[in-house]
Short mmCIF file of C-alpha atoms in Angstrom, two decimals:
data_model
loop_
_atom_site.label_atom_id
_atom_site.label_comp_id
_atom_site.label_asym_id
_atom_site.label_seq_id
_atom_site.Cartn_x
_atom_site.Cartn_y
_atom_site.Cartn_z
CA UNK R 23 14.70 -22.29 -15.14
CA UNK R 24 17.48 -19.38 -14.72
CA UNK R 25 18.12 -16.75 -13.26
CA UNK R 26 18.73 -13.65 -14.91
CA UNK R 27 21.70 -11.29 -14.01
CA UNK R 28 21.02 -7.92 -14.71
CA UNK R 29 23.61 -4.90 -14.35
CA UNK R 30 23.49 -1.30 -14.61
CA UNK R 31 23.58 -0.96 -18.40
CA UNK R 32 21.14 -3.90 -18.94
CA UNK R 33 18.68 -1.70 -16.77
CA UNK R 34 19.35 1.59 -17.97
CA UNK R 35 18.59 -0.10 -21.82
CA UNK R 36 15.25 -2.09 -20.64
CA UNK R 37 13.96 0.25 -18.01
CA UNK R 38 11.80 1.85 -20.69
CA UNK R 39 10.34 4.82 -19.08
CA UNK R 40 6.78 5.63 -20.33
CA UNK R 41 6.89 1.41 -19.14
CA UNK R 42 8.06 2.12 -15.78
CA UNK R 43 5.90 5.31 -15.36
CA UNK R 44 2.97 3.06 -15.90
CA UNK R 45 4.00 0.44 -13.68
CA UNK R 46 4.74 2.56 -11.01
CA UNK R 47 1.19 4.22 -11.35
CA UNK R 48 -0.26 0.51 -10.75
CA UNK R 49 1.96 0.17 -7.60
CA UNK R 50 0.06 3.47 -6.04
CA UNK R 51 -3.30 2.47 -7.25
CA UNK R 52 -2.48 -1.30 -6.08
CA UNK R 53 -1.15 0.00 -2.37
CA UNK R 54 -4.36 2.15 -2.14
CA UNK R 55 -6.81 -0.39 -3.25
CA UNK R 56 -4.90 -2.62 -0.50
CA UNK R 57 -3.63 -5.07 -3.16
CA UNK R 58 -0.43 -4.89 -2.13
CA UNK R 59 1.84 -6.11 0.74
CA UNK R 60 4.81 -3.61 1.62
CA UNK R 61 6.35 -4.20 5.90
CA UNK R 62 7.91 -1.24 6.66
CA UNK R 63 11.85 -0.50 5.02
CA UNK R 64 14.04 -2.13 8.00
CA UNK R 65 17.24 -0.27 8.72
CA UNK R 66 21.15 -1.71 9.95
CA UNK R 67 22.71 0.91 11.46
CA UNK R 68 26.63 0.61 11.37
CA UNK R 69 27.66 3.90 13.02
CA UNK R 70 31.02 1.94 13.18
CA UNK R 71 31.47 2.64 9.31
CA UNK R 72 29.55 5.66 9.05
CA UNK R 73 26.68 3.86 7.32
CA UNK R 74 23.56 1.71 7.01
CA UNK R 75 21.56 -1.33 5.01
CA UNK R 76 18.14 -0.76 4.58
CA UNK R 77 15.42 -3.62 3.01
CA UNK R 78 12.71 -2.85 0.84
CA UNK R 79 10.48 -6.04 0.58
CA UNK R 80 7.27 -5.90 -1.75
CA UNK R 81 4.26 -8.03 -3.42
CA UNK R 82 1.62 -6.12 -5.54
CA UNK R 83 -1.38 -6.90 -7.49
CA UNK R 84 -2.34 -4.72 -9.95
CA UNK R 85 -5.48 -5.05 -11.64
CA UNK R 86 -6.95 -4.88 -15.56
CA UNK R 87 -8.39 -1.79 -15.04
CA UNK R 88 -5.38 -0.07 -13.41
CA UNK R 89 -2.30 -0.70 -15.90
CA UNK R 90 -2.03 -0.01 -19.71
CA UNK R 91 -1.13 -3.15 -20.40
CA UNK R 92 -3.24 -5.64 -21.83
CA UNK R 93 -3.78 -7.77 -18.61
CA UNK R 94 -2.89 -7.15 -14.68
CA UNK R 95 -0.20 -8.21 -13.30
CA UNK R 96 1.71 -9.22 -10.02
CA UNK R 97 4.99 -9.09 -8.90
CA UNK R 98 7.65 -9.53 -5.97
CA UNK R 99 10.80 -8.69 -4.75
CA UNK R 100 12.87 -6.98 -2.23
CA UNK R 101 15.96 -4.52 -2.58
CA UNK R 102 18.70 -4.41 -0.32
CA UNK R 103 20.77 -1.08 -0.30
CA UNK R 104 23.24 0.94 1.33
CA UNK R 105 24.41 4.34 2.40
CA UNK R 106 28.14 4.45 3.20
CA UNK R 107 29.25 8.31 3.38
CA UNK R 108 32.62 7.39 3.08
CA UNK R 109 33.04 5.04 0.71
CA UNK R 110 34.06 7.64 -2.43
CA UNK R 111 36.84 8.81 -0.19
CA UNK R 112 38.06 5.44 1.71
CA UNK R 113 37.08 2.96 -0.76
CA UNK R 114 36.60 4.57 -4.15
CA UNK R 115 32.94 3.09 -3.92
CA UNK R 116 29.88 4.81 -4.86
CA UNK R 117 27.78 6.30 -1.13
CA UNK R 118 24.75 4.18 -2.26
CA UNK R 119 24.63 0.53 -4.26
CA UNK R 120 21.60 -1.55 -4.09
CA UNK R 121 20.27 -5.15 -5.36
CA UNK R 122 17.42 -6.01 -6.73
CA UNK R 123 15.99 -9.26 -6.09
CA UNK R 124 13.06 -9.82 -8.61
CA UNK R 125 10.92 -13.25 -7.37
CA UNK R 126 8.14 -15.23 -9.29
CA UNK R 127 5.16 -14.32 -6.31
CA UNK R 128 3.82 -17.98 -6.94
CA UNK R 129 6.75 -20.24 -7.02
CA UNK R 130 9.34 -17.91 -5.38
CA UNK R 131 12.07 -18.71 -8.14
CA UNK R 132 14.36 -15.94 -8.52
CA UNK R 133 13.74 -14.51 -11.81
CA UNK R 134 16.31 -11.76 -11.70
CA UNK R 135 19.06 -10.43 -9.48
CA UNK R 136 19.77 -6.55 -11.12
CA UNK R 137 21.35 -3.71 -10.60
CA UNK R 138 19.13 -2.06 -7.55
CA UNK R 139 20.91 1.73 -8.16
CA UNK R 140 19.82 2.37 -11.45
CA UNK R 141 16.59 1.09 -10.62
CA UNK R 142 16.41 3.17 -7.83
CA UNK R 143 17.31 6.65 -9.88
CA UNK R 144 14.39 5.39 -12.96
CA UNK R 145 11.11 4.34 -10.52
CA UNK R 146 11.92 7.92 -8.64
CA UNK R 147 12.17 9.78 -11.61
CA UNK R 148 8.89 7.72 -12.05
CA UNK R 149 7.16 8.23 -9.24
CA UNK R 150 7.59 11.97 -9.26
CA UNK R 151 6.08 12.03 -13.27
CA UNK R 152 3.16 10.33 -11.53
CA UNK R 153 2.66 13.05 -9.27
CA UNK R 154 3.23 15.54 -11.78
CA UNK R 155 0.97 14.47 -13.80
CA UNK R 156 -1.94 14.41 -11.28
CA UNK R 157 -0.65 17.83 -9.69
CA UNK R 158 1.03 20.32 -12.15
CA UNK R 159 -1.04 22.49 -14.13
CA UNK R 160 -2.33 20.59 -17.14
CA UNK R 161 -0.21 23.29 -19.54
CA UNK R 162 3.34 23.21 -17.98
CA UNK R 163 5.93 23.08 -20.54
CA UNK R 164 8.64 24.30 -17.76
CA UNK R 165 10.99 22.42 -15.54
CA UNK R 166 13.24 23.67 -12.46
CA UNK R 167 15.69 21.22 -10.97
CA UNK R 168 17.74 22.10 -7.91
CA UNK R 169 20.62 19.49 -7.42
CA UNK R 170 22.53 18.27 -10.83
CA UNK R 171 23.28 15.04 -9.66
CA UNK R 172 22.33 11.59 -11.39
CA UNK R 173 18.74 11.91 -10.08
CA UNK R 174 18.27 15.26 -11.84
CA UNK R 175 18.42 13.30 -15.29
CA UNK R 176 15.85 11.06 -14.75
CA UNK R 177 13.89 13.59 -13.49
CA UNK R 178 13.88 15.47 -16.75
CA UNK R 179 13.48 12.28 -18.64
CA UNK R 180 10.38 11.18 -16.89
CA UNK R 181 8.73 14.06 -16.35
CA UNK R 182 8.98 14.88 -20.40
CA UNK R 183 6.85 11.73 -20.56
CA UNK R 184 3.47 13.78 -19.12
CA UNK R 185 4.64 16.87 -19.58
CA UNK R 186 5.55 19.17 -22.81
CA UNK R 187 8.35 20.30 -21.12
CA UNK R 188 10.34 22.99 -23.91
CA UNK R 189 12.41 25.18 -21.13
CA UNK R 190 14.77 23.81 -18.38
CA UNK R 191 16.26 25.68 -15.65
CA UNK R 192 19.19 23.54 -13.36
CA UNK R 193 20.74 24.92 -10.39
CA UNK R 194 23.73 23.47 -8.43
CA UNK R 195 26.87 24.74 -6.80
CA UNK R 196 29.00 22.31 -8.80
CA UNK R 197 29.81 24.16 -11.89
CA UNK R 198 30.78 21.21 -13.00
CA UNK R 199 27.76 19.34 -13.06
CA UNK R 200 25.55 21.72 -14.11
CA UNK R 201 27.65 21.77 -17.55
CA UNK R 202 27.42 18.11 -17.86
CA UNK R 203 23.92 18.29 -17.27
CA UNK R 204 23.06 20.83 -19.68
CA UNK R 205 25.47 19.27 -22.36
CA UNK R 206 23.62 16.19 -22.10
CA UNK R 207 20.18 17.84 -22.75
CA UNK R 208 20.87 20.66 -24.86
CA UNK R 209 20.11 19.22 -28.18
CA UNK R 210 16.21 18.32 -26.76
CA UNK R 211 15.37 21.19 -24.53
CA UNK R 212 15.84 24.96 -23.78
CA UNK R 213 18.68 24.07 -20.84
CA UNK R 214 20.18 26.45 -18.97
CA UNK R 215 21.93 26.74 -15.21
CA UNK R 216 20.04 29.64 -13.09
CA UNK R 217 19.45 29.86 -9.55
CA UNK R 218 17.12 28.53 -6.97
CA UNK R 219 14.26 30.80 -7.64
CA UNK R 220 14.44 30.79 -10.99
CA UNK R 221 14.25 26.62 -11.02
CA UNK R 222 11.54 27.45 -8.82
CA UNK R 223 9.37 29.78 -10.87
CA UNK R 224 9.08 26.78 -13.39
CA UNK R 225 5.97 25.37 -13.62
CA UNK R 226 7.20 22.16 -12.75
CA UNK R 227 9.94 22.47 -9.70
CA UNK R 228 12.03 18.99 -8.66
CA UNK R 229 14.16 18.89 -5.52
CA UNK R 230 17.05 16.25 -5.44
CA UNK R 231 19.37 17.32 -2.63
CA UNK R 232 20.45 15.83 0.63
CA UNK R 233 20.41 18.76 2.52
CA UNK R 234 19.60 19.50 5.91
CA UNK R 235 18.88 22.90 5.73
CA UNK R 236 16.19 23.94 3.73
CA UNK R 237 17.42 26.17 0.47
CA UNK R 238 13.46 26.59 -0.96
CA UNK R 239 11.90 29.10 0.64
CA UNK R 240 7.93 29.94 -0.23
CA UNK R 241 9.24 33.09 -2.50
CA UNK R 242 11.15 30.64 -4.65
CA UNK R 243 8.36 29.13 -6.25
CA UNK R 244 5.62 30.42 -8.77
CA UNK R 245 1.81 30.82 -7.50
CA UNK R 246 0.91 27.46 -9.63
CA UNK R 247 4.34 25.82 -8.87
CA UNK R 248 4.21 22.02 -8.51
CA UNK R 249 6.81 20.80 -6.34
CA UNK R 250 8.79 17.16 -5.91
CA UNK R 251 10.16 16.95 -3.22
CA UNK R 252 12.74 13.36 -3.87
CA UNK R 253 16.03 14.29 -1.88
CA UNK R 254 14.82 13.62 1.88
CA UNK R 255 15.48 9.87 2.21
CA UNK R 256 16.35 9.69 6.24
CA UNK R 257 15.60 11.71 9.53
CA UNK R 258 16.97 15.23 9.47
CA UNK R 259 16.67 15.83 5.59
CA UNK R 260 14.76 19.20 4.87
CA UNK R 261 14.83 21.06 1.42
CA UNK R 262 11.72 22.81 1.44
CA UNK R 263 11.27 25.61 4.03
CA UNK R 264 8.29 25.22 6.64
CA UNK R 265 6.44 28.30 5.46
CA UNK R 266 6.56 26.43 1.58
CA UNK R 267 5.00 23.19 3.36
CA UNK R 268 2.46 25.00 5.30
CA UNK R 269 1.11 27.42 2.66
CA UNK R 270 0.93 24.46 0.20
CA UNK R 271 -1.21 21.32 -0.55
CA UNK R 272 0.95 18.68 0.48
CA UNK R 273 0.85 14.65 -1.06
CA UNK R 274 2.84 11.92 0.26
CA UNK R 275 3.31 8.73 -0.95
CA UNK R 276 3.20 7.00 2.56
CA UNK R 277 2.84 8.05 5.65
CA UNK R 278 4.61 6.44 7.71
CA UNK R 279 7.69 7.00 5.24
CA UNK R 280 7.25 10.51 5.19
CA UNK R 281 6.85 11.15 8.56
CA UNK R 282 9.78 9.40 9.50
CA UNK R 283 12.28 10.22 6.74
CA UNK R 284 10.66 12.02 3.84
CA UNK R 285 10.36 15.87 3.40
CA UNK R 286 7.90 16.50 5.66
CA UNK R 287 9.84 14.91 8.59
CA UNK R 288 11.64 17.90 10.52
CA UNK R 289 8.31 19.98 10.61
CA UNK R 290 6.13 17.22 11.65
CA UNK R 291 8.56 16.06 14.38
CA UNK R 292 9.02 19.47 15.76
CA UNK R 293 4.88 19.37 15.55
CA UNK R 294 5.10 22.56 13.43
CA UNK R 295 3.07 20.37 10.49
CA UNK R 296 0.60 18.01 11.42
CA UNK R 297 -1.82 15.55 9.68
CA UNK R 298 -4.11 18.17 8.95
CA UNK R 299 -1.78 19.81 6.64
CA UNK R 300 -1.35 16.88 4.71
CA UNK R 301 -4.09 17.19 1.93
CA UNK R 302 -3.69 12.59 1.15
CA UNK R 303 -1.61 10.14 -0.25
CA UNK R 304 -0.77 10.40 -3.86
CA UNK R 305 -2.76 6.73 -4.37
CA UNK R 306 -5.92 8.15 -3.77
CA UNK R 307 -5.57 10.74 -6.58
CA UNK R 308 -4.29 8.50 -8.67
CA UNK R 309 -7.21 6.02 -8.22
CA UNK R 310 -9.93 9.63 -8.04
CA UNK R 311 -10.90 9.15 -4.59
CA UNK R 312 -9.34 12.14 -3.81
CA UNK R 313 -9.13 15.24 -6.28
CA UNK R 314 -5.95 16.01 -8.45
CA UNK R 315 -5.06 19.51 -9.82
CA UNK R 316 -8.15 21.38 -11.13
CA UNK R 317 -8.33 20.50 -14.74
CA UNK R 318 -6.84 17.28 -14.72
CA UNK R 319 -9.02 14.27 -14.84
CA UNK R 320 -8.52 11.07 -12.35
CA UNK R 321 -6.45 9.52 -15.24
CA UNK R 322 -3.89 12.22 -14.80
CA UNK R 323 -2.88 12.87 -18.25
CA UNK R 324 -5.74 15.23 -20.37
CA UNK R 325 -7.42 18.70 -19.15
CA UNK R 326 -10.85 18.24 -18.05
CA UNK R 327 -12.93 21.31 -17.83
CA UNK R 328 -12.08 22.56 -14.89
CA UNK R 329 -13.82 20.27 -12.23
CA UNK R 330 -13.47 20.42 -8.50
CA UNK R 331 -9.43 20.16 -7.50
CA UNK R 332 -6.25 21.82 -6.20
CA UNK R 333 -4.83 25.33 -6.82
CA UNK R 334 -2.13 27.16 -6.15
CA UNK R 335 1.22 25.61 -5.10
CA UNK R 336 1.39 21.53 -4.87
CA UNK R 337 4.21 19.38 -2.84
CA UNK R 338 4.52 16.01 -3.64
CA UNK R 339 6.80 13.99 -0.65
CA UNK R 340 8.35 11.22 -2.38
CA UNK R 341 10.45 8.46 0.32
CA UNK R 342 10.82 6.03 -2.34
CA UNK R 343 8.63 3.07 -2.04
CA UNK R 344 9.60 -0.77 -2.21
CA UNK R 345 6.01 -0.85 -4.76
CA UNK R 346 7.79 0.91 -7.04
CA UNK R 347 11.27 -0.73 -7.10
CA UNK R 348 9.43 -4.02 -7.25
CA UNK R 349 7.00 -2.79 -9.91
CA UNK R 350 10.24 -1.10 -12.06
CA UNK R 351 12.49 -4.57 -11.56
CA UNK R 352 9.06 -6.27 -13.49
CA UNK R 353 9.38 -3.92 -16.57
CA UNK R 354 13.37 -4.26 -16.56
CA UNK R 355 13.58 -8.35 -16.46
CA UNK R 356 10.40 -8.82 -18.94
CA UNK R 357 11.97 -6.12 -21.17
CA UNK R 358 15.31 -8.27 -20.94
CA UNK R 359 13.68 -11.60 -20.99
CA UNK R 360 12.10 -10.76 -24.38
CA UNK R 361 15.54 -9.18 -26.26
CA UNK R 362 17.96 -11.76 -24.84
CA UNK R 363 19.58 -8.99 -22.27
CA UNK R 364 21.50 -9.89 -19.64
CA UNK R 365 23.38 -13.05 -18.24
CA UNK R 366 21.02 -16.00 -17.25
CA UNK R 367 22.67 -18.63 -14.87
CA UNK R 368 21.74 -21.62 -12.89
CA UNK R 369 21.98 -19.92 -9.29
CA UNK R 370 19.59 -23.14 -7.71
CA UNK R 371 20.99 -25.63 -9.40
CA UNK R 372 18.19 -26.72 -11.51
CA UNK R 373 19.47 -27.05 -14.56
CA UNK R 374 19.13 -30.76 -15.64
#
């Protein structure tokens, strides 16, 4: 057996995304059906080079009855990835790089070693069509997207996948990017650059900064607005103003996550939010034990006719799970495996 090396253009071609949307759904329903195994993300701090490692280990089990596929599936791995604020400056490095590690759970043979940052910027693009899906109004066909970095893109890519999205609004300081971003989209969608409240007053509203301060406020969003929240990754990041939070259903994807480093983690520290204003996890909609947006059945995807569920503005609190990385790395290295992608080499030496 070999290992297969992946990098980031071998994921970026086999990460298919209606693939990895799907996986990624059987990661939530797996973690709330307590078929998977997921220790909380360990963190390195190097203060002494303005940085950090973090580790993302994962097993899930994901059954028949919970993936599109023909049969379940299980799958292993852990990611191991960085932030390093200086590194574009000092080093000419990117902030963030991660590796994937993808494992066979019974024999533990490395299957793959891939790229972990593309990975990364598809399962969170994934994650937050998930939640779409089971939160925005069953007739959105517009998207806001506040920050035009290389997050915003899958964004748009994934959420097209449950969504009829037609109109696009991007906002970002950086000129700059918001040109790229709309010259890269302009021959599928109505694109156009516009400012906070306008992205807001989308149907469909994602949030990819690392800010501190929040720039959201509850008048910049639409009375049926859903909102992901994806750019609070550590303590201190805030992009959605308190009043938004508290006047809105809330969903996390894990609590301790989120209460530690995702969106909701300035408010709840401060005590301002507690765990009464957090309506559930986004596994138990996703597996119907808890309701999704009125309208939308427990599948997510068609209207129903208009059963018991949410209203009004959603939140959806996204940290970034090691479920989904684990469940993405199984679509990439299968999708490789199959077309001959990638580099395979003899990393054990096992090779007769």
């Amino acid at each position: 057996m070999q290992t297969l090396l992946l990098n980031a253009d071998d994921v970026d071609e086999n990460a298919r995304m209606d693939r990895v949307i799907d996986a990624v759904r059987g990661a939530f329903t797996a973690y709330e059906r307590g078929n998977a195994k997921m220790p909380a993300k360990s963190y390195i701090d190097l203060p002494e080079y303005n940085g950090d490692f973090r580790s993302m280990p994962a097993y899930l089990d994901v059954r028949t009855e919970d993936t599109a596929e023909a049969t379940g599936w299980d799958a292993a791995g852990i990611k191991w990835v960085n932030v390093h604020t200086d590194n574009p400056a000092d080093h000419d490095l990117p902030t963030v790089m991660g590796t994937m590690i993808y494992s066979d759970p019974e024999t533990a043979f490395p299957l793959a070693v891939l790229d972990g940052t593309t990975l990364t910027m598809k399962r969170t693009g994934a994650a937050a069509a998930v939640a779409t899906d089971h939160l925005a109004v069953p007739g959105a066909t517009s998207l806001g997207i506040v920050g035009a970095g290389v997050q915003s893109y899958t964004q748009l890519e994934a959420i097209a996948e449950v969504r009829d999205v037609e109109e696009v609004v991007i906002s970002d300081l950086d000129a700059e990017r918001v040109a790229a971003f709309v010259d890269a989209f302009e021959d599928r969608f109505d694109v156009r650059a516009g400012s906070i409240s306008e992205a807001g007053h989308c149907d469909i509203l994602s949030t990819v900064t690392p800010v501190e301060e929040p720039i959201v406020g509850p008048d910049d969003v639409g009375e049926h607005t859903h909102v992901n929240a994806m750019g609070a990754d550590a303590a201190g990041k805030h992009e959605l103003a308190d009043e938004l939070l508290l006047d809105a259903t809330v969903v996390i994807d894990d609590h301790e996550q989120c209460t530690h480093s995702g969106e909701i983690n300035v408010p709840y520290a401060a005590g301002t939010l507690t765990d009464a204003d957090i309506y559930g996890e986004i596994g138990e909609i996703v597996v119907g034990s808890r309701p999704g947006r009125a309208g939308i059945d427990a599948g997510g995807a068609a209207p129903g006719t208009g059963a018991e569920g949410v209203t009004g503005v959603t939140v959806f609190d996204s940290t970034g799970l090691a479920i989904q990385d684990v469940a993405a790395a199984r679509v990439v290295y299968e999708q490789a495996d199959e077309a001959d992608n990638g580099y395979p080499f003899d990393l054990l030496g096992l090779a007769g």
